PDB file of C-alpha atoms in Angstrom:
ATOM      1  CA  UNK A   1     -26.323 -25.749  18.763  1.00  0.00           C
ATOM      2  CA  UNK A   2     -27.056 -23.142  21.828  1.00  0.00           C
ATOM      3  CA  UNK A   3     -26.891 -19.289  20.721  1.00  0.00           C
ATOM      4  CA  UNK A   4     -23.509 -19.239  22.972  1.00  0.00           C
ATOM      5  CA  UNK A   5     -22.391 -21.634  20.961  1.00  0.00           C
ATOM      6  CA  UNK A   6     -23.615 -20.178  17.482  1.00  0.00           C
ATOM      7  CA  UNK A   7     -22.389 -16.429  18.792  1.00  0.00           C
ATOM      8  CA  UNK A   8     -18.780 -18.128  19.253  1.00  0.00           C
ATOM      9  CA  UNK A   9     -18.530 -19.555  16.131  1.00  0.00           C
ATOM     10  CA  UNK A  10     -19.667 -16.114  14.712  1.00  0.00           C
ATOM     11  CA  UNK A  11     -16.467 -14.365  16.936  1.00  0.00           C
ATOM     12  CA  UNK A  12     -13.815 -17.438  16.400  1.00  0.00           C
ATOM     13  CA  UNK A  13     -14.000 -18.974  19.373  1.00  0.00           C
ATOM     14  CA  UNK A  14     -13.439 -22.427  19.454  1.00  0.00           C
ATOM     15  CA  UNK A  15     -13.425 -23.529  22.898  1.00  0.00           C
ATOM     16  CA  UNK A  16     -14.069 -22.613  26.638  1.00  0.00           C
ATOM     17  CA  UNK A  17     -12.406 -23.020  29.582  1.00  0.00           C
ATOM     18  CA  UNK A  18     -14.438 -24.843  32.334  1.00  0.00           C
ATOM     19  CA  UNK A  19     -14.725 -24.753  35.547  1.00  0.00           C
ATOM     20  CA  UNK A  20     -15.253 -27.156  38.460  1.00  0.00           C
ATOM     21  CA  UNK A  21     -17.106 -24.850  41.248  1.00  0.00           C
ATOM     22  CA  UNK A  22     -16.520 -26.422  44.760  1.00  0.00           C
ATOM     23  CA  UNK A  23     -19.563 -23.869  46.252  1.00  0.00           C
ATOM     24  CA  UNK A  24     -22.384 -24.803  44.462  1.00  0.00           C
ATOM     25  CA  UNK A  25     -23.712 -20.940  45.562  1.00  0.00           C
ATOM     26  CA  UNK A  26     -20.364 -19.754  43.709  1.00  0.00           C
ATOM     27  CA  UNK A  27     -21.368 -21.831  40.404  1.00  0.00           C
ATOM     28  CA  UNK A  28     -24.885 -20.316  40.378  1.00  0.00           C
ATOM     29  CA  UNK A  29     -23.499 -16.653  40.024  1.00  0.00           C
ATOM     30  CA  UNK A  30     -21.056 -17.255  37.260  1.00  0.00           C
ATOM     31  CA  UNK A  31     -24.043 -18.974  35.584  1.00  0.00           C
ATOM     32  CA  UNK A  32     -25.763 -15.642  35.970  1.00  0.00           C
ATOM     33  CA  UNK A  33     -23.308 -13.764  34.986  1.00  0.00           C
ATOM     34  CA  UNK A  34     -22.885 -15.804  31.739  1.00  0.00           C
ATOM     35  CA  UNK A  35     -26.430 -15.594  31.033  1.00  0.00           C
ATOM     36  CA  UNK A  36     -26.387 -11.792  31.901  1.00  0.00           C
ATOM     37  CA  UNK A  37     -24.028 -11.649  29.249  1.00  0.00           C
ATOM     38  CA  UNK A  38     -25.923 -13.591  26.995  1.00  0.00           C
ATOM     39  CA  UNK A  39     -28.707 -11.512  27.386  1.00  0.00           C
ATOM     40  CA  UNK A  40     -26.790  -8.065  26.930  1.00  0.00           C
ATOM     41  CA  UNK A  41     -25.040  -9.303  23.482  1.00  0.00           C
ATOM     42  CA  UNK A  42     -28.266 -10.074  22.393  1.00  0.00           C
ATOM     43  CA  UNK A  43     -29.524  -6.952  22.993  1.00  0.00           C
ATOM     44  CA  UNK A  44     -27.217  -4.494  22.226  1.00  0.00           C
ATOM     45  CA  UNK A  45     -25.009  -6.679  19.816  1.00  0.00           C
ATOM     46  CA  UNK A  46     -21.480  -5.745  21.678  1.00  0.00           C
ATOM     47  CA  UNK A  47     -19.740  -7.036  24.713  1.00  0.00           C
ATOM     48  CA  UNK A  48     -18.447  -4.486  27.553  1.00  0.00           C
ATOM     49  CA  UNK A  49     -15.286  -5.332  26.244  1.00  0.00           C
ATOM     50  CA  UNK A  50     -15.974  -4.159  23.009  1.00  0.00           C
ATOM     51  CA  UNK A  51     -17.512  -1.216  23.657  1.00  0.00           C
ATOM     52  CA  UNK A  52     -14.221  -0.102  26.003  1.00  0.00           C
ATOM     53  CA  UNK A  53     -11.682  -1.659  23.170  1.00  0.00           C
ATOM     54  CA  UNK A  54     -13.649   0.480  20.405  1.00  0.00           C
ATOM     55  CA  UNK A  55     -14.686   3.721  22.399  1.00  0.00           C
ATOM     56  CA  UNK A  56     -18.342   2.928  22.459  1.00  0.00           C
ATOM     57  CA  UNK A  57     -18.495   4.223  25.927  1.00  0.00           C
ATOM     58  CA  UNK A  58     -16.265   6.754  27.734  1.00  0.00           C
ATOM     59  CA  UNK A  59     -15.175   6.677  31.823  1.00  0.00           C
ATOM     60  CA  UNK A  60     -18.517   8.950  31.943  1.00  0.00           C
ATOM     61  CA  UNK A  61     -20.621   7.084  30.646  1.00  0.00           C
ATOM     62  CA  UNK A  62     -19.359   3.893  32.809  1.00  0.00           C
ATOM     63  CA  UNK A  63     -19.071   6.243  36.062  1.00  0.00           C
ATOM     64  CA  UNK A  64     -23.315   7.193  35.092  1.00  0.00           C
ATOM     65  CA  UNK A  65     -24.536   3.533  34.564  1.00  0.00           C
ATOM     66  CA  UNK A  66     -22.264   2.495  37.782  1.00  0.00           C
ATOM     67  CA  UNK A  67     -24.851   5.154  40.007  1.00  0.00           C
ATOM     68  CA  UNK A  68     -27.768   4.379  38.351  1.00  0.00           C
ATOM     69  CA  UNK A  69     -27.540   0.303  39.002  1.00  0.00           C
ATOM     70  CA  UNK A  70     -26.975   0.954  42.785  1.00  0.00           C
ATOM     71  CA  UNK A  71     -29.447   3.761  42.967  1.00  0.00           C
ATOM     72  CA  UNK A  72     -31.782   0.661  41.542  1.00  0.00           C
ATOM     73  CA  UNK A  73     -30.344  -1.500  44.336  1.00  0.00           C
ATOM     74  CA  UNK A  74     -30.879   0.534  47.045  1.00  0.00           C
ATOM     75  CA  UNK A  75     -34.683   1.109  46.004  1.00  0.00           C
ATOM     76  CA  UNK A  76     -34.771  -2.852  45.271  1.00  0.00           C
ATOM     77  CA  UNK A  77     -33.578  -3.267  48.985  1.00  0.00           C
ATOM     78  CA  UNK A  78     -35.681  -0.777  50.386  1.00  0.00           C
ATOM     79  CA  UNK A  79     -38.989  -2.512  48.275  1.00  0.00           C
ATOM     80  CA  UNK A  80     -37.707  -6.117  49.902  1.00  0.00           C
ATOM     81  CA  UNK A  81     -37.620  -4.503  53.147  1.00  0.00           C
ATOM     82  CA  UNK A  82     -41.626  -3.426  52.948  1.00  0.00           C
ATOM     83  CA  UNK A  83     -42.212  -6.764  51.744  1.00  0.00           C
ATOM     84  CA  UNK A  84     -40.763  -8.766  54.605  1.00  0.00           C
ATOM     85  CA  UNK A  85     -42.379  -5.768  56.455  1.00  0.00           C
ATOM     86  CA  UNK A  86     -45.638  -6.652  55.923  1.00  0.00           C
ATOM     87  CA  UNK A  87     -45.347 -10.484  55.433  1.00  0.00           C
ATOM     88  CA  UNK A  88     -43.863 -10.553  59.268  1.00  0.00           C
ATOM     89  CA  UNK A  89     -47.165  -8.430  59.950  1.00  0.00           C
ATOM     90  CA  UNK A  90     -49.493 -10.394  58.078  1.00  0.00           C
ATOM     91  CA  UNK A  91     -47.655 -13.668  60.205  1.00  0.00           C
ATOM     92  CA  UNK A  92     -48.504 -11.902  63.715  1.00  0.00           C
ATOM     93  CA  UNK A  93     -51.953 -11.134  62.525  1.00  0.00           C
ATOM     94  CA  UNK A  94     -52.688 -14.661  61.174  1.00  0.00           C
ATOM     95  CA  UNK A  95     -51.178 -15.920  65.129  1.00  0.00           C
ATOM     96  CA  UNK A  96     -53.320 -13.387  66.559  1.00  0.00           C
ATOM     97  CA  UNK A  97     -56.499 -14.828  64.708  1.00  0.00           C
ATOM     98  CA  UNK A  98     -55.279 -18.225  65.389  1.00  0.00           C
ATOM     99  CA  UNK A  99     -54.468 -17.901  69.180  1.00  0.00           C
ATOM    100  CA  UNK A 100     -57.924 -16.180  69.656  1.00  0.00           C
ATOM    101  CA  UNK A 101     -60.016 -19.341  68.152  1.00  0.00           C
ATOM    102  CA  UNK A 102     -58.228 -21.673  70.409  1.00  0.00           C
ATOM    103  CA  UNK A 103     -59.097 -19.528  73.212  1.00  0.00           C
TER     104      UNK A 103
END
């Protein structure tokens, strides 16, 4: 038995709905997202909807963590962006070296 399967038995559930995912790209998300969720239960014990059903978190608090995730995105862009940076460089330099010994 998988730990989604164990957590719901633990919360009732007795079934899932599934899907058939035409975009392969489409059923690779939701299988994030699932595991995302897997992951969060595990560590914090709650789902999102719990914690908006029981008050755990206020409009605030959901506004705050809402900025802070695309403040990390925008950082995680800008850190991609040096990377492809210098791997382009690194690819001209390599040409450069190569280009010269056929010379």
């Amino acid at each position: 038995m998988s730990d989604r399967e164990i957590m719901d038995a633990k919360k009732g559930i007795t079934s899932r709905k599934e899907y058939g995912f035409r975009d392969p790209v489409v059923r690779h998300v939701v299988d994030k997202f699932v595991s995302r969720s897997d992951v969060g239960f595990e560590k914090y014990g709650s789902t999102l909807d719990d914690e908006r059903r029981l008050k755990m978190k206020g409009l605030t608090k959901y506004l705050n963590d809402i900025q802070e995730e695309l403040m990390d995105a925008v950082l995680y862009i800008q850190a991609a962006r040096e990377e492809l940076r210098d791997l382009s460089e690194e690819a001209l330099i390599d040409k450069f070296r190569y280009d010269e010994k056929e010379i």
